[in-house]
Each structure stands twice: as structure tokens, then as C-alpha cells.
Amino acid sequence: MFSTGSKYFFGITLFGALSFAVYMLLIDESAIGATALLGAVAATALLTTLVLSTRDGEAGEAGVAATEDTPTSSMWPLITAAGFVILLAGTITTTAVFLLGVVVLLASLFEWTVLGWSERASSDKAYNASLRKRLLHPIEFPVISAVGLGVIIVAFSRITLAISKDAGAIAFIVIGLAVLGAGVLFSLRPNLKRGIVIGISTVGALGIVSAGIAGAGAGVRDELAEARSEGHYTHQDCGAEKSKYFDKLPLEVVSSTASVIATVEIVNGKLTARAQGIPGDQESITIPRSNPSSVMFVNKDQEEHRLVANLGTKVISGDVKEDVVLCTQMIADGAEQVLILNIPKPSMAGKPYTLTVPGLAGQSIEVIVP
Amino acid sequence: MRRMLTVGVGLSTSLVLAGCATNAPQDTFQPKGPNAQMIDDLQKPVFAVAGIIGVIVTVAVLYAIYKFRDRGQPIPEQTHGKPALEITLTIIPALILTVVGVFTFRTVFDLAKTSDTEMIINVTGQQWWWEYDYPVQNEYGITQPIITSGQLVIPVGTKVMLRQTSRDVIHSYWIPALNGKRDAVPGRVHLNRIEADEPGIYAGQCTEFCGLSHANMRMEAVALSKADFAKWVAGQLKPYTPPAENTLAKEGEAVFVNQCARCHQVNGMKRADGTAIIAAPDESVVSGAAPNLSHLMSRNTFAGAMFDLLNTSCRKDVWDADSESFGAKYLQGVSEDCLNQSDLRGWLRNAPEMKPMYVNPELLSSTGGKYRGMPYLGLTESDIEKLVAYLLTLK
Ligand SMILES: [Cu+2]
């Protein structure tokens, strides 16, 4: 009565129901989780019934007797054992290793089960093998290629971080061309020997992975290492410049590049401001109170400059007050940097808020906060 | 069968009739300014074209269903593989879409024009009300920034550019009679042109789901004649006058300083020692803002234009005024006789009961104890009495 497909779906349904029980009892009694798992169970149960009632859409299998043959040799017992060892190692090392063990164990048990079951499906070995493929390939291929791609990408990123920027660009082009070339070759010569195709692919993949390992070993290039040790990604105070590197986007807020409330420029020693949506140069910009607003600073002067926002004072304790200032870094001609202002007090709270550039005496842009 | 037919006809008739409502202030088919007019000029012909095509297709399908219903006849002649027919049937829709597309693009660009702006107003959305601030613009007598909420006051016949942004989540600004919708997105400034032809009040509401009280996040645009607008500006720039000593309002001011001034700014209010009282809504509200109440009684609505500050008869008087007398009536603001006492008192008594807001202290751990909205403050009835007297002085 149970056909090939229905056994499979029946298994999934059972597994789903068990997960549901485990989830509700041991993990979390959340409505969302319960709905998702119950939904899955309902869906697979429906599929089971469908498949059962249509007998897989084929009657052929029913008459085939189960085989008495010994099972074929398989690597899954070995991998299962390895997974178990990894899992045990994980309990005394890190969670990541433990999780890897769990994944390996589950995957191999699953593969092994399906293999064992498929070998008993009929007395026809070829048919059994095709059955296994039919069930597992749709899962295996995407998983294997995703993992493979991930490894290649990580390896490649290690290479580009280790070598200089220009060399990185060249490496990218060369490797990309090589992949393209291999692809063209394979498609133009469909009769190419299987061994050659596998050989080329393996050499290429191994090359990238080993270069990646070498890159990871060598560490990031000097410039990045220096920038990191200087902590310039967070560097925003107005003292002596700590780093000769700067980020165009100190806070890496996507919206700060997408839309700025105002742009402040130095052109030939003159400070000008333009506000988004208002025609013409402005002497003051109005920004909403308590709302992060991005101001873009563009240096179009030969000298290096930085923009300084003078945002009044704040009380530290009792009578002790401190000036609130915020700066961009010193940036060179043609460079730009965003300053994000979030001013919780209206302008009338004290002396006016201004944007100034040290070295440009007598010029400032007023920041009005209503 | 007959029953179903009756129900069906009844339902569709009432649907059609619902479209004929006379008091529908948010009707998209009644443009009251050039931008909305542009949209209307586009949408009506497109709607007509689409409607005609819709009717043709429906009739053709119904005809085919009836004509070729299964009576056991042989399958009729198939027209597959007739290039002339297929090409024609592709080209006709493509042409129609091209024509619609050309006009649509033209309208989109016209609506995005910024070069002819005459006045700037910054619009900031937050859960669940809109704040408007008018940057200094001397040509309109705005010599100090003006800040208000709920009702956007604009001069008629003036191309106003709204610079929209948000303090928390995405909102969307929509006054159907004046223009289409435009999202207000945190960290971005979006531009939205509006212009009204005639004095009057134009209703709208937030059209991007923004949480619990999204449905209660309304707004109104109030268009005043240029002269009346100048008077409104002068009124907004009037300095603070503290209530006279020994009045109920004076006692209300003290309650306000204790209970409300930590969130609500009243410009020009000072402590006994002469220092300015500056609100710090950023310390207790997620968005970092609460409405500025300096001239509360100059507006007709409160709490995201959800409630009227005017009682029913005074409100009717303002809304129904003709465009000649509207301005003067609006500029009167809210007097004691006209005040909608019950809603304002209800608000002070227990704001979250009047408008759903996230202000339950037990549920605020995810925002570090900060509210979204105005919390329950546990005021006594006598405090409320005093506060109302005080708020009435904020004109
Ligand atoms: Cu909203």
C-alpha cells in the first residue's frame, strides 16, 4: 500500500509532527513557531494523502519484490561517525564546532537512511539508484553548490584583502576571465573528456582556496591593518588627526549617502551651504530637532580642511559645562565626508549653533533648530 | 438564485451610491490646487481608457463563454499562428500604453519641479502626528522659525515646497485635494509641492502604515489669503505672555511647568530666575519630539488632528464659512466658549485611552522606558481645570 513517494512524505510529516512536539515542549511556545510547524505538517500531510490516493501516479512498482541483496558499500557510516566525533569535540571546544557536528551528523544520517531505504525499494539495482537520485539530488546539488560558492567567495575575499588594491583589481579580472574562458571551452567542446573537465575545475577551485588560505595567513594589507589599529572608523573627535585614512561615510549609514539635508562646500576659501530642495546658497540651514540629519561636507579648496559643528554646551554635572563639537576629519581637495547632526535642544536654548571651518576666520553657517 | 441576485444588485447599488457622498473631504476626484489638478487631468482620461478597454474585454469574454459553451460541438477553428493578428494585438496595447506613459512621465516631472518654489516648510512625521516648521523667510514676515503641528497653514496661490522627513518610522503625507502621496522617510528629505487655490481646510491622513495609531494620524492643510497668512505669521511670532498673577491660568502654568514642560516646549516660558525652560522630549519619547504648544489655541485640532479643539457648532462655523470669511474665522483661534472641553479634558485625564499609544510602562523595555505617544499622567481634576485655563492662554 505504501508507495515510494508516500513513504517519503509520510516520513516528513512524522518528522514535522515530532519537531512540533519538541518545539512546543522544549523550545518555545510561540504562536509563530507553532503556526509555521503546524502549517508544514498540514501541507506535507496533504501531500501524503494525495500521493497515497494516486499511488504515486504509477502502478508499476507494486509488483516488484524487495531485494535480498547485500547493501552496496557506502561512505555514510564513516561520515556519520566523523560527525559524532566532531559533535563530541564541540562540547569541549566551541559552539561552532558542536553545531558543525550536529549538521554533519544529521546530514549523513539522512543520506544514509535514504540510501538504505532506496536499496530495498525493488530488486532492480539501477532503479533503486535512480530512486535515490530522484529524492536526494534536488537537495544535494543546491546545498553543495551553496557551500562551494561560499568557500570560494571567502577565499577570494582573503586574497583581495591581503594584496594591494590595484593587484586586487587585476586578480579579480584575471580570475574572472579564467572562469569565463573555462566556461566557454566547456560549452564549445561538449565532447571534452570528463576527466579533463573535472581536472580543470578541481585545479581552479583548489588554486583559489589555497591562495585564500595563504592570504588569510598573510593578514590584511598594511594600509588596512594600520587603519584598523588607529580605530579611524570611529574617529570623530576634533583633536590632532590620528589617521591619514578617512571614511567617506564615517557611520556607514546608507541613507546618509542617499539623501543629505544640506551640502556645505568650500570653494576657493569661501564657505557656502545649499539645502536640499531650496534653490540658491543659504546662510543658515534649518534642521528638525532630535532627528539625525546628514550634512555633506565637500572640500574644493587646495588646502586640507575639516568641518566643525559647534552645538552649544552640555551640562556635565552641576556647574561644569562642556562645549559640544562634532567634526569631520581633515579631508583633501575633492574629498567629501558626511557629518550627522542630532540636536535635541532648540536654537533658543543658548548661543547659536554654527558650522565652521578652522582657518576660515569670520565665515560660518548658522544651524537653526526650531 | 433570485435571492442572490437581489442581494448582489443591492450591494452593488449601495457601493455605487457610496461614491456619491457629498461630505467626503478626502475625495481624490475633487482637486483644489494645481498639483492635484495635474494628477486629476491625468487620472481621468487614463481611467476612461482603462474603463472602455475593461468593458470591451469583459463583454468579449462573456460573449465567448456564451457563444462557445459546450454543446457537444466539435472544437472550433483555432487561430494560433496568425502573425498579422498577433502583431496587431501586440501593437495596439503597446501604443495605448505608450500614450499613457508619455503623459504620465510628463506629469511626474511636472510634479517634481523645484525651481519655481515660493515658500519652504519642513514637515517631520513621527508616531502619530506631524510637525511643521517654517524656516526664516523674511518675504513672508517669518523672521523667526515658526513651529506648529497637526494643521499646516499655507497662503493661497503660493507654490509651497514641503521638505518631508521622519523621526521614527516611515510615514506618508497625503492631502488628496492638494497633491498625491509622498513618503516621509527617516534620514531622507523628500520634496512635496502643494498649492491651494482657495482659502479653506483640506483634510488628509498618513498613508503609510506606521504602527498602533496609524489610522489616527491625520493632518489638515489650512489655506489662508495672503493677508490672513501674514496675520497668522504675526500671531505665531508673538512673544510669550505669562498669565496674570492670582488667576487659575497662573496656577495652571505652574502645573504645566511641573508636569508637561519636560516634553512640551512653550517658547519664551521662563523660570523664576529668568532662565528659559527648554523641554527635553528626547529623554522620554522615542521619536525625541512632542508637539510645541506655544500657540496651541491658534490651531483647531490636536493630537495628530484626531480631535477638534473647537466644539461642534464653532467647528461647523469655521468649516462651512465661505472663502471670504473663512480666514477671519480661522484666525480667531479657540476661545473659551468654543473650546471642545470634553476631548481636551479627556486627553489630559488619560491620553492613551483617547488615542492608542505605546505608553504602558511595563511594555517599554525595548525602548529603554521611552514612550511612543503621550503617557497617562495621573492628574487630579483640579490640576486639569487649571491646565485648561492655562492652555487657553496659549494663542
Ligand atoms: Cu504615520
Short mmCIF file of C-alpha atoms and ligand atoms in Angstrom, two decimals, chain B residues 171 206 208 210 214 217, ligand 1:
data_model
loop_
_atom_site.label_atom_id
_atom_site.label_comp_id
_atom_site.label_asym_id
_atom_site.label_seq_id
_atom_site.Cartn_x
_atom_site.Cartn_y
_atom_site.Cartn_z
CA HIS B 171 5.03 57.83 7.23
CA CYS B 206 -0.92 59.36 6.94
CA GLU B 208 1.96 54.52 5.21
CA CYS B 210 3.18 53.34 10.94
CA HIS B 214 -1.70 54.98 12.12
CA MET B 217 -2.51 60.18 12.26
CU CU C 1 2.18 57.69 10.03
#
